[in-house]
Short mmCIF file of C-alpha atoms and ligand atoms in Angstrom, two decimals:
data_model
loop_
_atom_site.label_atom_id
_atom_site.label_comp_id
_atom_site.label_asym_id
_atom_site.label_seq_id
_atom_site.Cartn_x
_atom_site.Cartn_y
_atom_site.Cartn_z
CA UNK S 1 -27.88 -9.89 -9.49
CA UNK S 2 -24.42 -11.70 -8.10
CA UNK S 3 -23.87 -10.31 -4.91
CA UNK S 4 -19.94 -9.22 -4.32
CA UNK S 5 -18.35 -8.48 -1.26
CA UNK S 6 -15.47 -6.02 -0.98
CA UNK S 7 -13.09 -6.63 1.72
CA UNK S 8 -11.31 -3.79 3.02
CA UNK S 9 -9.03 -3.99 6.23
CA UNK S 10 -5.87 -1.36 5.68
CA UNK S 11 -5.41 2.07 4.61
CA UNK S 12 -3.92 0.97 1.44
CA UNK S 13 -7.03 -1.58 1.33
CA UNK S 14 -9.00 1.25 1.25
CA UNK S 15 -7.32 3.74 -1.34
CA UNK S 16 -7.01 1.03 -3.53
CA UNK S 17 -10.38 -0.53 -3.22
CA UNK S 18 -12.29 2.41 -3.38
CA UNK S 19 -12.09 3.18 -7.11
CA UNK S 20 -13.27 -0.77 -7.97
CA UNK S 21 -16.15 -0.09 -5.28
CA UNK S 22 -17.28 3.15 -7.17
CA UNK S 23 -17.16 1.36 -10.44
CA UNK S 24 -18.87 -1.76 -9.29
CA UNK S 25 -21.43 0.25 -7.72
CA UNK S 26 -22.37 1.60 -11.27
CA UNK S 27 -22.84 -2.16 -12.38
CA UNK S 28 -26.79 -2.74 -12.56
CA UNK S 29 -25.66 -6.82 -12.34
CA UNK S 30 -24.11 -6.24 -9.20
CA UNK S 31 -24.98 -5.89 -5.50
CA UNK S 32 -22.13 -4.64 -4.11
CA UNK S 33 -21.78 -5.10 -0.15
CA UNK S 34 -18.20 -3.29 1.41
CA UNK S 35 -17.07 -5.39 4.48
CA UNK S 36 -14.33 -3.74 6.34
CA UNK S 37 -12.52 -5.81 9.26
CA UNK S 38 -10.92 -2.68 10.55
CA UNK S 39 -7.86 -4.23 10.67
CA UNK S 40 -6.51 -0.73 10.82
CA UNK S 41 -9.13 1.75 12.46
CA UNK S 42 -8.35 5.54 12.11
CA UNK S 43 -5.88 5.11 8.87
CA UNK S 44 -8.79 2.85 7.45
CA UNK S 45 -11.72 5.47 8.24
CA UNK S 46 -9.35 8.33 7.10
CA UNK S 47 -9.60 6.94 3.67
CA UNK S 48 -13.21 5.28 3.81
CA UNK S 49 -14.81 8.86 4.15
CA UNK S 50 -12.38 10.85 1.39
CA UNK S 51 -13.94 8.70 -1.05
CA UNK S 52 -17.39 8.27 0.42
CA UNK S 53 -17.80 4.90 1.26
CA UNK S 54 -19.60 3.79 3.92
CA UNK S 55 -18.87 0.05 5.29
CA UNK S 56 -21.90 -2.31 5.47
CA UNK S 57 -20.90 -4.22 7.55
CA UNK S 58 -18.07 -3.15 10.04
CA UNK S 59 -15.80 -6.05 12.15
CA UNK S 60 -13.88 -3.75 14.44
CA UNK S 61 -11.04 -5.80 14.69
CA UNK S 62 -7.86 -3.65 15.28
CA UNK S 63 -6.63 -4.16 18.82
CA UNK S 64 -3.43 -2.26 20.11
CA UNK S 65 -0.01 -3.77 19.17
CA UNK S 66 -1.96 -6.74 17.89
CA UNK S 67 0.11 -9.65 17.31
CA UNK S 68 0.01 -11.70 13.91
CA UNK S 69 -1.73 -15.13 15.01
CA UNK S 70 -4.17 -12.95 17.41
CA UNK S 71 -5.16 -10.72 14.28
CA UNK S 72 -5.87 -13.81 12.35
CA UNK S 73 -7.81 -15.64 14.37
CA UNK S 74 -9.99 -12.71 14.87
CA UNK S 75 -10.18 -12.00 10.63
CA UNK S 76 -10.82 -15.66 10.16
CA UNK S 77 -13.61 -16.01 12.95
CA UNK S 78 -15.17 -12.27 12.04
CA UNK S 79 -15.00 -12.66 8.30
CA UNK S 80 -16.71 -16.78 8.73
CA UNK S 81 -19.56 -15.81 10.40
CA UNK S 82 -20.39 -12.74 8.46
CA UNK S 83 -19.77 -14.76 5.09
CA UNK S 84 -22.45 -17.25 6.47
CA UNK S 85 -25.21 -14.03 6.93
CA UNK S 86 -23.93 -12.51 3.68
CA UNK S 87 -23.74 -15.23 1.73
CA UNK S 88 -21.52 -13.77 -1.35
CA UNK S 89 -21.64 -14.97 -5.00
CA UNK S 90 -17.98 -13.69 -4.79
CA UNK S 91 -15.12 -11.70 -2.94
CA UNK S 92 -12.84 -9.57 -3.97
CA UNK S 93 -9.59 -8.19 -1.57
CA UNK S 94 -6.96 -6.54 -2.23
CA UNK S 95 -3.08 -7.04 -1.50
CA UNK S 96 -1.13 -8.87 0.86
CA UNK S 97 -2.49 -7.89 4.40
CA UNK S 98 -3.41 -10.70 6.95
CA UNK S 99 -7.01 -9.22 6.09
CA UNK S 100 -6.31 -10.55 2.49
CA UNK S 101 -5.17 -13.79 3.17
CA UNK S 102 -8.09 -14.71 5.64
CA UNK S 103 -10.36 -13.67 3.29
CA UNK S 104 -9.34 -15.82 0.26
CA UNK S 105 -8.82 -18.53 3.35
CA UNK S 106 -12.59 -18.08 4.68
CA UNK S 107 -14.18 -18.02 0.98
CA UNK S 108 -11.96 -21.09 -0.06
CA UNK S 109 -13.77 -22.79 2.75
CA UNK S 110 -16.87 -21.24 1.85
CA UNK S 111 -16.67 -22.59 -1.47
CA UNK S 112 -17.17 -18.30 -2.91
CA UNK S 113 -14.67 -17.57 -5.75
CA UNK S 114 -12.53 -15.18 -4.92
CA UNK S 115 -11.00 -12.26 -6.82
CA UNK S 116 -7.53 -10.60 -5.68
CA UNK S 117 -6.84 -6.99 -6.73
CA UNK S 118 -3.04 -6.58 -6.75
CA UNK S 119 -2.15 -10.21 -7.50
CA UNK S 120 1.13 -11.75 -8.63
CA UNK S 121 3.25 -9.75 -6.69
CA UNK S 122 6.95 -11.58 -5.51
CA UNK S 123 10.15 -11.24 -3.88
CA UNK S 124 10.31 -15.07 -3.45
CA UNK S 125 11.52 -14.80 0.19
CA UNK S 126 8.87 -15.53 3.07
CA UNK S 127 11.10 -12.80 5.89
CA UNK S 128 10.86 -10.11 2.76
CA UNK S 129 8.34 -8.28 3.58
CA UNK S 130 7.34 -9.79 6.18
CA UNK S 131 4.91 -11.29 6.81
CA UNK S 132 3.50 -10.34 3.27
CA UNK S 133 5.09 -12.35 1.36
CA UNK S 134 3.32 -15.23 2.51
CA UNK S 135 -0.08 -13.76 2.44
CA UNK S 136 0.29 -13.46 -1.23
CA UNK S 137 0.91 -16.96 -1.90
CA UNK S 138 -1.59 -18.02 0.07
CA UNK S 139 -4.53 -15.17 -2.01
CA UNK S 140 -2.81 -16.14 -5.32
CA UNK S 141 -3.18 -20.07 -4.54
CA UNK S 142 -6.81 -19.64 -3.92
CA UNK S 143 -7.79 -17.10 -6.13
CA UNK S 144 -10.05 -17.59 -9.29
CA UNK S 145 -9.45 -14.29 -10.67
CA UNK S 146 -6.04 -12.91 -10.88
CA UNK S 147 -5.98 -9.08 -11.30
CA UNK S 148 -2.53 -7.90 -11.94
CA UNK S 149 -1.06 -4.88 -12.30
CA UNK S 150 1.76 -5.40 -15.02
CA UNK S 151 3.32 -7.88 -16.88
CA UNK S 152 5.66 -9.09 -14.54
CA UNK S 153 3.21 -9.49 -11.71
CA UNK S 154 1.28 -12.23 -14.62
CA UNK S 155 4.84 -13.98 -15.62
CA UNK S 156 5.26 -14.63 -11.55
CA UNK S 157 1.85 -16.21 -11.52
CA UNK S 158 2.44 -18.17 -14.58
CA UNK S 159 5.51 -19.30 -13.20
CA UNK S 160 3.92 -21.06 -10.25
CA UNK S 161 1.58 -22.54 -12.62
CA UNK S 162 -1.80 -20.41 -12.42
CA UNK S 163 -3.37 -20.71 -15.85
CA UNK S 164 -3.49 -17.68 -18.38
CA UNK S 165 -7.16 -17.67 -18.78
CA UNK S 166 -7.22 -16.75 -14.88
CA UNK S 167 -4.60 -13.60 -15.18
CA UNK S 168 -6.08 -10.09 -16.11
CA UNK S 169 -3.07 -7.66 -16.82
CA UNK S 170 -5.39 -4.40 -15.93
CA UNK S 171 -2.54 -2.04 -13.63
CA UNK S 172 -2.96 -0.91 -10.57
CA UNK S 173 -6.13 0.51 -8.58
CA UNK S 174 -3.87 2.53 -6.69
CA UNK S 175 -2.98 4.96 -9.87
CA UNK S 176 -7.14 5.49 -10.24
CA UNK S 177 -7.40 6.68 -7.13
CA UNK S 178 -4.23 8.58 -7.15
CA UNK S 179 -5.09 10.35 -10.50
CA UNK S 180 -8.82 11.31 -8.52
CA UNK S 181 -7.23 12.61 -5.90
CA UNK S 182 -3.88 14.44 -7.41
CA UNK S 183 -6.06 16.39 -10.14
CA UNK S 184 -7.04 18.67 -7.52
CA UNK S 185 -4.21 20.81 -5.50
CA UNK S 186 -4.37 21.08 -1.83
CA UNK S 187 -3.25 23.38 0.61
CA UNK S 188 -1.31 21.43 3.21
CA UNK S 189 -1.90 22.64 7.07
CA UNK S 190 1.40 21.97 8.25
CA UNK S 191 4.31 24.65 8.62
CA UNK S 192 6.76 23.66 5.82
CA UNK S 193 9.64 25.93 5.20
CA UNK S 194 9.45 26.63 1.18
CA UNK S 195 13.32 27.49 0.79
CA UNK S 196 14.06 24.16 2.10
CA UNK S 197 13.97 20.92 -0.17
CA UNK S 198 11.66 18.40 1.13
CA UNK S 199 12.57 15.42 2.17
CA UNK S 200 8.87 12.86 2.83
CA UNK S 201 9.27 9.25 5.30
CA UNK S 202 7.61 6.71 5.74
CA UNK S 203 8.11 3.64 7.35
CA UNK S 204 6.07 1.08 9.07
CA UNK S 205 7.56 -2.64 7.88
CA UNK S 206 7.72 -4.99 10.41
CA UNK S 207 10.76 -6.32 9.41
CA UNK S 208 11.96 -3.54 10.27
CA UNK S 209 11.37 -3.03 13.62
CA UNK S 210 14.20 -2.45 16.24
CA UNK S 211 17.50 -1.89 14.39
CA UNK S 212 17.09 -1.67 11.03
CA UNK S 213 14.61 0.86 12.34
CA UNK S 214 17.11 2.95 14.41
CA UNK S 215 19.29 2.90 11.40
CA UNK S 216 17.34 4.67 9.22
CA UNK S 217 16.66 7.41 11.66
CA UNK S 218 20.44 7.75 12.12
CA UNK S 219 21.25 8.39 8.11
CA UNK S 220 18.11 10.82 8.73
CA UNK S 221 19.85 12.52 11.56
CA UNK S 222 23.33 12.18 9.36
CA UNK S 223 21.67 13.82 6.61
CA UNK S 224 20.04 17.15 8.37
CA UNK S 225 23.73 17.64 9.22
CA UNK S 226 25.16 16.99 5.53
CA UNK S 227 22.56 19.62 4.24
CA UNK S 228 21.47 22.76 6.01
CA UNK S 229 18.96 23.40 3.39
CA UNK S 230 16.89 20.17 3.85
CA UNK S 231 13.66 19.73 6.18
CA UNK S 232 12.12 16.41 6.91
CA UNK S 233 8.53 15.60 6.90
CA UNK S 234 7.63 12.12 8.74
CA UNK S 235 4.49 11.18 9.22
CA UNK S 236 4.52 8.49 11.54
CA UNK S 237 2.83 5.26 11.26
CA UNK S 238 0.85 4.81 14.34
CA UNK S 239 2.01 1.34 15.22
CA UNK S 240 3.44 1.54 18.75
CA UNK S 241 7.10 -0.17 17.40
CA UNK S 242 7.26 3.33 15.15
CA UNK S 243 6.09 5.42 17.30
CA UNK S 244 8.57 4.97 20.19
CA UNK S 245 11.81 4.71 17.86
CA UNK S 246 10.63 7.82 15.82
CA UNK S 247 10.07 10.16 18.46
CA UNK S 248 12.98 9.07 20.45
CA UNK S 249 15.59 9.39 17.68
CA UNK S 250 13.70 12.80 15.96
CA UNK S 251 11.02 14.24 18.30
CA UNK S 252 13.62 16.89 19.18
CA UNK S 253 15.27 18.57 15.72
CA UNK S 254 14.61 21.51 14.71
CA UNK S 255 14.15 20.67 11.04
CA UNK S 256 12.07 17.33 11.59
CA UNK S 257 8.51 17.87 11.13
CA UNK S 258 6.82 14.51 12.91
CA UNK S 259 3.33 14.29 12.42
CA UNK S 260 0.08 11.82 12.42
CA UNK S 261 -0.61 9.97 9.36
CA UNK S 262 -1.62 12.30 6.82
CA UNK S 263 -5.08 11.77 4.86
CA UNK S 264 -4.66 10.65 1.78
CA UNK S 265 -5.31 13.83 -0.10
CA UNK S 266 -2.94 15.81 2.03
CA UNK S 267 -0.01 12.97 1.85
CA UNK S 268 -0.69 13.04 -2.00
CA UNK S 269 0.03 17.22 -2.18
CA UNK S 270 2.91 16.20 0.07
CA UNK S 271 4.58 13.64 -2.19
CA UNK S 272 4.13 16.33 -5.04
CA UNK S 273 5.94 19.07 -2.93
CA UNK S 274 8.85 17.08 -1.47
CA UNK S 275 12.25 16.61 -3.41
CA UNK S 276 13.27 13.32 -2.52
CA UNK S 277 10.97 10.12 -0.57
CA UNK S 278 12.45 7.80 1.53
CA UNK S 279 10.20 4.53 2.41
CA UNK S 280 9.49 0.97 2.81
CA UNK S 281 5.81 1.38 1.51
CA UNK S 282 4.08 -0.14 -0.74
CA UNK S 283 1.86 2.52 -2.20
CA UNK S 284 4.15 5.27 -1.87
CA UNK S 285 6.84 3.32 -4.47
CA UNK S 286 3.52 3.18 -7.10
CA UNK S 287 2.65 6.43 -6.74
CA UNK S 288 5.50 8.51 -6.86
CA UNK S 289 7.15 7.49 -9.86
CA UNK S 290 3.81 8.68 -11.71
CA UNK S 291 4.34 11.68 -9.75
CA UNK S 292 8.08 12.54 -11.15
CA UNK S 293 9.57 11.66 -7.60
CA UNK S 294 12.57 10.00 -6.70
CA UNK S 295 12.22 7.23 -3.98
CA UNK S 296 14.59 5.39 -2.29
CA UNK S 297 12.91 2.11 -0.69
CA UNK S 298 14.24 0.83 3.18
CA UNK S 299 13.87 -2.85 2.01
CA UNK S 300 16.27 -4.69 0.67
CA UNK S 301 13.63 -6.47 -1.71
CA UNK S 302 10.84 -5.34 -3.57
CA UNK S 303 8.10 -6.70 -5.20
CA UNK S 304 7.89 -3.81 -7.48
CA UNK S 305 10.90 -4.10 -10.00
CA UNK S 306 9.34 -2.15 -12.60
CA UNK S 307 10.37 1.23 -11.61
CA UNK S 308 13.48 0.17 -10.49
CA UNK S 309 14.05 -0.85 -13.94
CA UNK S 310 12.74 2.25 -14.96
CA UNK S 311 15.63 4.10 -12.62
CA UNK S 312 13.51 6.00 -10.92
CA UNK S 313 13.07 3.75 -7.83
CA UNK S 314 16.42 2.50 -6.35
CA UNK S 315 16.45 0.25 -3.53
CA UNK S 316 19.07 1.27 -0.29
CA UNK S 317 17.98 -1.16 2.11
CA UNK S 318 18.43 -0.26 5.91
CA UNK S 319 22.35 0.26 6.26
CA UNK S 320 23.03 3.93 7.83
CA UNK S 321 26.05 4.67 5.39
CA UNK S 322 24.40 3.29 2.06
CA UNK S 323 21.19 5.38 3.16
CA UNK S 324 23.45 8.63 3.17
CA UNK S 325 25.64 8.45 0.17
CA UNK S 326 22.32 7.18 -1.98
CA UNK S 327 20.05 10.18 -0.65
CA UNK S 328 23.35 12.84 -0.97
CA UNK S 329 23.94 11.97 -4.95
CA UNK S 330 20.63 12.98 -5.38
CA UNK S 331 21.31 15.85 -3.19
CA UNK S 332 24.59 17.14 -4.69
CA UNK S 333 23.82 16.18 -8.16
CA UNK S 334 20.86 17.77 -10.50
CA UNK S 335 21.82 15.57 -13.31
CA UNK S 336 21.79 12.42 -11.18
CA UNK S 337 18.64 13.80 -9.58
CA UNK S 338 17.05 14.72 -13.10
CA UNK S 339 17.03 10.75 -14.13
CA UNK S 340 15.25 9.70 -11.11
CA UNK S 341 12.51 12.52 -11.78
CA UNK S 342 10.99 11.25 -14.67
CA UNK S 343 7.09 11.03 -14.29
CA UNK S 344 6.40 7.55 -15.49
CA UNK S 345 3.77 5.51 -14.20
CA UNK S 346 4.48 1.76 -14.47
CA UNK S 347 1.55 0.76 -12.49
CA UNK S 348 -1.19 1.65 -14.03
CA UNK S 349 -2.94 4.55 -16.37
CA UNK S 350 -5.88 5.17 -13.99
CA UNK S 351 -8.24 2.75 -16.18
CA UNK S 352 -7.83 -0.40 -13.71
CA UNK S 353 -10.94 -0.66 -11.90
CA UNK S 354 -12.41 -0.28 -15.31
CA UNK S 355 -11.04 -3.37 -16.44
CA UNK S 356 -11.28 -5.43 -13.30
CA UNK S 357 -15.36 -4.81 -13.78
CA UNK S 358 -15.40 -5.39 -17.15
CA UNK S 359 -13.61 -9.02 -16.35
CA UNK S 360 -16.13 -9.85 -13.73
CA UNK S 361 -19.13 -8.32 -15.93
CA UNK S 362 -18.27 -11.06 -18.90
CA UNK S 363 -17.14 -13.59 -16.43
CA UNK S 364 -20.28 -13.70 -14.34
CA UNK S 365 -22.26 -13.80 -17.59
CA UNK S 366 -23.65 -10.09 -16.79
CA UNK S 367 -22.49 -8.78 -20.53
CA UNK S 368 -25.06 -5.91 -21.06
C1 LIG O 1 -0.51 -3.47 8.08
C2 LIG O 1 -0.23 -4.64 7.16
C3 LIG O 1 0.84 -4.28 6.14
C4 LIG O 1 0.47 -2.98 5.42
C5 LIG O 1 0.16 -1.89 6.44
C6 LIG O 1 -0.34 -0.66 5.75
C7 LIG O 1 -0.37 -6.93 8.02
C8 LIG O 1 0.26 -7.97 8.86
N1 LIG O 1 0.26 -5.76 7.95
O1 LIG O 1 0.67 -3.22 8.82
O2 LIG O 1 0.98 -5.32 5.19
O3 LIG O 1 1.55 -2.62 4.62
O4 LIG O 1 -0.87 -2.34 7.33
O5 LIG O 1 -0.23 0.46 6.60
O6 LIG O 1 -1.42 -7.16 7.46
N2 LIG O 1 -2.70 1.18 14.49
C9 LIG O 1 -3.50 2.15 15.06
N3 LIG O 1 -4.46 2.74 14.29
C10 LIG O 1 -4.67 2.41 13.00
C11 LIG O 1 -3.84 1.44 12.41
C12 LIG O 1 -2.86 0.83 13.18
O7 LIG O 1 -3.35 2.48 16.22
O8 LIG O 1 -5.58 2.97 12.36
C13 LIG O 1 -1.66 0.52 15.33
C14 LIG O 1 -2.30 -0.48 16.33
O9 LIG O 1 -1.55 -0.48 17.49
C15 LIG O 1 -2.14 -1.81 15.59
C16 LIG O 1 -0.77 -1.60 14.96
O10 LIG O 1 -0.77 -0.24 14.52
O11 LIG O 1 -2.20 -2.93 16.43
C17 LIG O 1 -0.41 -2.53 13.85
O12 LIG O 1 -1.44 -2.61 12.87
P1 LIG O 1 -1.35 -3.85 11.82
O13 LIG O 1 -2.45 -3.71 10.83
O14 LIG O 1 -1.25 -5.14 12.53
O15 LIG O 1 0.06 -3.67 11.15
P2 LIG O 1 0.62 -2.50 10.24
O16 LIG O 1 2.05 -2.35 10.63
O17 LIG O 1 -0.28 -1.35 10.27
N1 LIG O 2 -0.48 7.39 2.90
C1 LIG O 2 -1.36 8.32 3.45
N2 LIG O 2 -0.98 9.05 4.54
C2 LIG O 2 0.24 8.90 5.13
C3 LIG O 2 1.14 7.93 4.59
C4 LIG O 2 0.73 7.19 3.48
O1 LIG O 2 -2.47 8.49 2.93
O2 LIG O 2 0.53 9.60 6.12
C5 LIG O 2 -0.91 6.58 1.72
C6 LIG O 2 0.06 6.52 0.57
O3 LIG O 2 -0.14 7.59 -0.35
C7 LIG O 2 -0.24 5.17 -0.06
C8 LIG O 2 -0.70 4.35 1.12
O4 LIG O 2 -1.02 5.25 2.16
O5 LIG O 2 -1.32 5.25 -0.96
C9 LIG O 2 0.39 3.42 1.54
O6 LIG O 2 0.09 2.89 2.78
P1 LIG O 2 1.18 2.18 3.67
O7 LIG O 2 2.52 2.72 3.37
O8 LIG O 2 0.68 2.27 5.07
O9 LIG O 2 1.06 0.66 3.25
P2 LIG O 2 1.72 -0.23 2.09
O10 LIG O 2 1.46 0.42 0.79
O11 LIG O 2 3.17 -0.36 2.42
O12 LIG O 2 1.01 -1.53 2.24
#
């Protein structure tokens, strides 16, 4: 038996970790033990119980407002000792969190191979996002597996000179799960108008805190008076720098719906209802293109080309006017509108956990 240790700190952590956890848990080779630092606490249990997984071992580590170098010296303390009592034949984490790069920073030390879900994503600029960007280098120099989603993600990694036999091309987790979950529809128990087109937010970078911020509540506020027949749905991120900006600038309109993070399934039904997303997630810009939605992304980088290439993803940044005019073409025109609503899916084909096990299965000399 090799025993592996999942690592899950974040929502997204958690969505896209559970389908690997299922699938590893099916594995008679492997003893599979689910650490979550609780990084994030309510978004991260939200998820944890939709797809029935219960931590073993739970590190509690979200604090209010927490501040970067607190967070990791908590992860990196929490995640040491526990690795010492576990004693892992390998860990796997997922994405670009500071719960990520601790974790490929505590096994390193350990001297446990470690496997990262998600790898080989790049903007090649440290303050974009931030301060992701950095935690990725830091998994992808320390990782001995590479699991990336496409074929760009692998060229990046073979660019900064991680060898080929290390790179698995096997999509993204995130389209598993999202395939699990979007099979089934949902009712969703919030008022929505249904003559009004939808429009979904998110947006919780912290690059984007303050003005950029304020900015893209303005073009929101712009936009309800552009188009009578639009109704915004914003489920807001529950980090204190979100909060207070969000309900200040929208709390009051009559066609803003501001609400608590949605569960995933819920959010999921959501993206399928609404016309048009705006965010700076990660997820969200994975998911809805395989959903037929058009997204426009708050960043002004993304390390997720593909569906940009694609045209179904276009990136506005966090400039008020450029917001606007990109969200009223799709507003005012059906044809422009109809080649952003193309259901592709150029993350993934919901096999991904599938092939991350079967890597691990003939790498840890577990072939059955
Ligand atoms: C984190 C990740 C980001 C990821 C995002 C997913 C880092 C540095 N950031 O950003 O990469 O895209 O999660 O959502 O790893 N909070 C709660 N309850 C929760 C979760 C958060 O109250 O369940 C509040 C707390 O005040 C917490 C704050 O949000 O201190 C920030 O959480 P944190 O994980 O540091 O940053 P996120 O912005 O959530
Ligand atoms: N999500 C959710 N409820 C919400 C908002 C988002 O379940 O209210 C899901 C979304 O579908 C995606 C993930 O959370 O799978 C993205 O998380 P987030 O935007 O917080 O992080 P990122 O992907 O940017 O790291």
């Amino acid at each position: 038996m090799k025993h592996i240790v999942c690592i899950v700190g974040t929502r997204p952590e958690g969505i896209k970790m559970a389908p690997l956890i299922k699938a590893l848990k099916c594995e008679p080779w492997a003893r599979v033990t689910v650490l979550a630092t609780a990084q994030h606490r309510h978004l991260l249990d939200q998820v944890l119980s939709l797809f029935d997984i219960c931590p073993d071992v739970d590190l509690d580590i979200m604090r209010p407002n927490q501040t970067l170098p607190e967070l990791t010296s908590r992860l990196i303390s929490g995640l040491d000792e526990k690795f010492a009592e576990l004693n892992p034949d390998v860990v796997l984490a997922q994405g670009d969190t500071t719960t990520v790069m601790a974790a490929a920073m505590v096994a390193f030390y350990r001297r446990v191979p470690f496997g990262h879900v998600e790898a080989g994503l790049r903007t090649h600029d440290l303050d974009n996002p931030f301060p992701e960007e950095m935690n990725r280098l830091v998994a992808g120099r320390l990782a001995k597996w590479h699991f990336v989603p496409t074929h760009r993600s692998r060229e990046n990694l073979l660019r900064e000179g991680i060898a080929d036999t290390a790179i698995h091309v096997t999509g993204n987790t995130v389209i598993d799960a999202l395939l699990e979950v979007a099979a089934t529809n949902r009712t969703l128990d919030i008022p929505l108008d249904l003559d009004k087109r939808l429009i979904l937010v998110t947006a919780h970078r912290r690059e984007n805190f303050g003005e950029p911020f304020r900015a893209i509540c303005r073009a929101i506020l712009q936009l309800l008076d552009l188009y009578p027949d639009i109704e915004v749905m914003y489920p807001v991120h529950p980090n204190p720098n979100v909060q207070s900006v969000a309900h200040e600038l929208l709390g009051t309109h009559s066609r803003v719906l501001l609400c608590d993070p949605l569960d995933y399934a819920p959010f999921v039904e959501a993206q399928k209802r609404a016309y048009l997303i705006l965010t700076d997630s990660g997820g969200v810009q994975e998911e809805a293109p395989a959903l037929g939605k058009p997204v426009l992304v708050l960043r002004t980088e993304t390390e997720r080309p593909e569906a940009v290439d694609e045209g179904v993803v276009r990136l506005v940044g966090t400039d008020e006017a450029l917001i606007v005019a990109e969200a009223s073409r799709l507003l005012d025109s059906q044809s422009a509108y109809g080649e952003m609503a193309r259901g592709v899916s150029p993350y993934g084909d919901g096999q991904a956990s599938e092939r991350i096990v079967a890597v691990l299965r003939h790498e840890l000399g577990a072939a059955r």
